[in-house]
């Protein structure tokens, strides 16, 4: 990790021009080193304006994540649940960082954010587009003694938590698409990726990964309709990070007691496709019908020919049935 790169972004963070010699002088490095870091930032998609006269600028500025700012705003109960907070300049996937920490024996309350992911992952092995310094990519670990059964519906509950956080910033058109896509005006703004480690019937660890688009740079290509929160509200990255931790950590701490039942009704109130024609792609078949909410374990319910069936499993994907 290069502190110099982050310090350069920090010095350009308020969007003003700063000369190459001033950057080099403050950081105690050569102008060539400054230039190399700026080039790396450009490779990562950060726009850098250059002026012979004034130096360098990040148009519009950039708010880097800061452990100090995140922890200062986090609720007291969530702060007690954080055992370690890491912010990485760039990593493959924050879920993989947390996985590695669990393998080292460090399981509870390890929180990792990254400014950029080079191999961000979504469900079904899809890429999660993760450019530098704009959105939020966060993962944390939680340890459950009660095995996988206690975790039924957890990924849906996390979606409810993220939706609540978005609403807390005064944004109203939030919806959820089964199992855990977060939508704004029907376009995807975030997603949850849960991974499990350990004994499915005993002591297991969960990696909770959340990606939330906050200010996607122009020109980014994503293979589905998407949105970002900055179109709906003025929210700082650190502010959003604190709000997510304040909501999600206490939720995880209480989940084995509460289970999905505490979140069931609210999940259905956010359900984007309740009573709408949907199409489920399962590994064996396509199911067409009308969405009827979710079961008390978080399985999707579909009504076809007057019969309601429930479906669950990581391989299933849901689409609106536009041919209906
Ligand atoms: C999905 O909607 O398919 C889930 C997306 C989850 C993305 C987040 S970003 C932080 C964490 N690290 C990853 O590689 N994925 C999750």
PDB file of N, CA and C in Angstrom, residues 177-178 181 183 186-187 224-225 272-281 286-291 317-324:
ATOM      1  N   UNK A 177     -34.691  -6.229  -4.606  1.00  0.00           N
ATOM      2  CA  UNK A 177     -35.016  -7.283  -5.579  1.00  0.00           C
ATOM      3  C   UNK A 177     -34.416  -8.559  -5.014  1.00  0.00           C
ATOM      4  N   UNK A 178     -35.235  -9.596  -4.880  1.00  0.00           N
ATOM      5  CA  UNK A 178     -34.778 -10.840  -4.275  1.00  0.00           C
ATOM      6  C   UNK A 178     -33.546 -11.371  -4.996  1.00  0.00           C
ATOM      7  N   UNK A 181     -30.546  -7.464  -4.023  1.00  0.00           N
ATOM      8  CA  UNK A 181     -30.159  -6.278  -4.797  1.00  0.00           C
ATOM      9  C   UNK A 181     -30.858  -5.069  -4.191  1.00  0.00           C
ATOM     10  N   UNK A 183     -32.208  -1.377  -5.014  1.00  0.00           N
ATOM     11  CA  UNK A 183     -32.577  -0.598  -6.202  1.00  0.00           C
ATOM     12  C   UNK A 183     -32.982   0.829  -5.822  1.00  0.00           C
ATOM     13  N   UNK A 186     -35.820   1.565  -9.452  1.00  0.00           N
ATOM     14  CA  UNK A 186     -35.770   0.291 -10.209  1.00  0.00           C
ATOM     15  C   UNK A 186     -34.408  -0.008 -10.828  1.00  0.00           C
ATOM     16  N   UNK A 187     -33.394   0.781 -10.534  1.00  0.00           N
ATOM     17  CA  UNK A 187     -32.063   0.488 -11.082  1.00  0.00           C
ATOM     18  C   UNK A 187     -31.144   0.098  -9.936  1.00  0.00           C
ATOM     19  N   UNK A 224     -25.757  -3.979 -16.694  1.00  0.00           N
ATOM     20  CA  UNK A 224     -27.183  -3.944 -16.364  1.00  0.00           C
ATOM     21  C   UNK A 224     -27.541  -2.506 -15.961  1.00  0.00           C
ATOM     22  N   UNK A 225     -28.832  -2.156 -15.977  1.00  0.00           N
ATOM     23  CA  UNK A 225     -29.197  -0.790 -15.585  1.00  0.00           C
ATOM     24  C   UNK A 225     -28.760  -0.518 -14.142  1.00  0.00           C
ATOM     25  N   UNK A 272     -39.557  -5.060  -4.731  1.00  0.00           N
ATOM     26  CA  UNK A 272     -39.816  -4.378  -6.009  1.00  0.00           C
ATOM     27  C   UNK A 272     -40.790  -5.162  -6.883  1.00  0.00           C
ATOM     28  N   UNK A 273     -40.908  -6.473  -6.673  1.00  0.00           N
ATOM     29  CA  UNK A 273     -41.700  -7.300  -7.608  1.00  0.00           C
ATOM     30  C   UNK A 273     -42.867  -8.022  -6.954  1.00  0.00           C
ATOM     31  N   UNK A 274     -43.281  -7.557  -5.788  1.00  0.00           N
ATOM     32  CA  UNK A 274     -44.444  -8.168  -5.148  1.00  0.00           C
ATOM     33  C   UNK A 274     -45.667  -7.922  -6.032  1.00  0.00           C
ATOM     34  N   UNK A 275     -46.392  -8.991  -6.287  1.00  0.00           N
ATOM     35  CA  UNK A 275     -47.601  -8.937  -7.132  1.00  0.00           C
ATOM     36  C   UNK A 275     -47.304  -8.525  -8.578  1.00  0.00           C
ATOM     37  N   UNK A 276     -46.071  -8.725  -9.012  1.00  0.00           N
ATOM     38  CA  UNK A 276     -45.708  -8.419 -10.408  1.00  0.00           C
ATOM     39  C   UNK A 276     -45.263  -9.706 -11.090  1.00  0.00           C
ATOM     40  N   UNK A 277     -45.392  -9.768 -12.433  1.00  0.00           N
ATOM     41  CA  UNK A 277     -44.941 -10.955 -13.163  1.00  0.00           C
ATOM     42  C   UNK A 277     -43.416 -11.081 -13.076  1.00  0.00           C
ATOM     43  N   UNK A 278     -42.961 -12.256 -12.682  1.00  0.00           N
ATOM     44  CA  UNK A 278     -41.507 -12.484 -12.592  1.00  0.00           C
ATOM     45  C   UNK A 278     -41.146 -13.820 -13.242  1.00  0.00           C
ATOM     46  N   UNK A 279     -39.843 -13.963 -13.470  1.00  0.00           N
ATOM     47  CA  UNK A 279     -39.307 -15.166 -14.100  1.00  0.00           C
ATOM     48  C   UNK A 279     -38.104 -15.586 -13.258  1.00  0.00           C
ATOM     49  N   UNK A 280     -38.135 -16.828 -12.726  1.00  0.00           N
ATOM     50  CA  UNK A 280     -36.970 -17.304 -11.962  1.00  0.00           C
ATOM     51  C   UNK A 280     -36.176 -18.246 -12.834  1.00  0.00           C
ATOM     52  N   UNK A 281     -34.883 -18.028 -12.887  1.00  0.00           N
ATOM     53  CA  UNK A 281     -34.013 -18.980 -13.584  1.00  0.00           C
ATOM     54  C   UNK A 281     -33.375 -19.849 -12.498  1.00  0.00           C
ATOM     55  N   UNK A 286     -36.992 -22.797 -15.796  1.00  0.00           N
ATOM     56  CA  UNK A 286     -37.432 -21.403 -15.645  1.00  0.00           C
ATOM     57  C   UNK A 286     -38.841 -21.435 -15.064  1.00  0.00           C
ATOM     58  N   UNK A 287     -39.058 -20.671 -14.008  1.00  0.00           N
ATOM     59  CA  UNK A 287     -40.378 -20.617 -13.389  1.00  0.00           C
ATOM     60  C   UNK A 287     -40.968 -19.245 -13.672  1.00  0.00           C
ATOM     61  N   UNK A 288     -42.157 -19.235 -14.258  1.00  0.00           N
ATOM     62  CA  UNK A 288     -42.827 -17.951 -14.517  1.00  0.00           C
ATOM     63  C   UNK A 288     -44.048 -17.853 -13.622  1.00  0.00           C
ATOM     64  N   UNK A 289     -44.290 -16.677 -13.090  1.00  0.00           N
ATOM     65  CA  UNK A 289     -45.467 -16.513 -12.245  1.00  0.00           C
ATOM     66  C   UNK A 289     -45.531 -15.101 -11.697  1.00  0.00           C
ATOM     67  N   UNK A 290     -46.231 -14.984 -10.572  1.00  0.00           N
ATOM     68  CA  UNK A 290     -46.378 -13.661  -9.955  1.00  0.00           C
ATOM     69  C   UNK A 290     -45.666 -13.692  -8.609  1.00  0.00           C
ATOM     70  N   UNK A 291     -44.833 -12.686  -8.348  1.00  0.00           N
ATOM     71  CA  UNK A 291     -44.097 -12.614  -7.080  1.00  0.00           C
ATOM     72  C   UNK A 291     -45.069 -12.443  -5.926  1.00  0.00           C
ATOM     73  N   UNK A 317     -31.745 -16.850 -10.128  1.00  0.00           N
ATOM     74  CA  UNK A 317     -31.813 -15.404 -10.362  1.00  0.00           C
ATOM     75  C   UNK A 317     -33.231 -15.022 -10.774  1.00  0.00           C
ATOM     76  N   UNK A 318     -33.599 -13.805 -10.437  1.00  0.00           N
ATOM     77  CA  UNK A 318     -34.964 -13.328 -10.681  1.00  0.00           C
ATOM     78  C   UNK A 318     -34.935 -12.190 -11.692  1.00  0.00           C
ATOM     79  N   UNK A 319     -35.871 -12.237 -12.615  1.00  0.00           N
ATOM     80  CA  UNK A 319     -36.012 -11.145 -13.597  1.00  0.00           C
ATOM     81  C   UNK A 319     -37.483 -10.765 -13.663  1.00  0.00           C
ATOM     82  N   UNK A 320     -37.769  -9.504 -13.946  1.00  0.00           N
ATOM     83  CA  UNK A 320     -39.176  -9.170 -14.229  1.00  0.00           C
ATOM     84  C   UNK A 320     -39.577  -9.901 -15.507  1.00  0.00           C
ATOM     85  N   UNK A 321     -40.805 -10.367 -15.590  1.00  0.00           N
ATOM     86  CA  UNK A 321     -41.248 -11.072 -16.798  1.00  0.00           C
ATOM     87  C   UNK A 321     -41.944 -10.057 -17.701  1.00  0.00           C
ATOM     88  N   UNK A 322     -41.145  -9.453 -18.574  1.00  0.00           N
ATOM     89  CA  UNK A 322     -41.698  -8.380 -19.407  1.00  0.00           C
ATOM     90  C   UNK A 322     -42.581  -8.894 -20.535  1.00  0.00           C
ATOM     91  N   UNK A 323     -42.537 -10.222 -20.823  1.00  0.00           N
ATOM     92  CA  UNK A 323     -43.382 -10.773 -21.906  1.00  0.00           C
ATOM     93  C   UNK A 323     -44.810 -10.972 -21.430  1.00  0.00           C
ATOM     94  N   UNK A 324     -45.017 -10.809 -20.135  1.00  0.00           N
ATOM     95  CA  UNK A 324     -46.319 -11.155 -19.580  1.00  0.00           C
ATOM     96  C   UNK A 324     -47.406 -10.223 -20.114  1.00  0.00           C
TER      97      UNK A 324
END
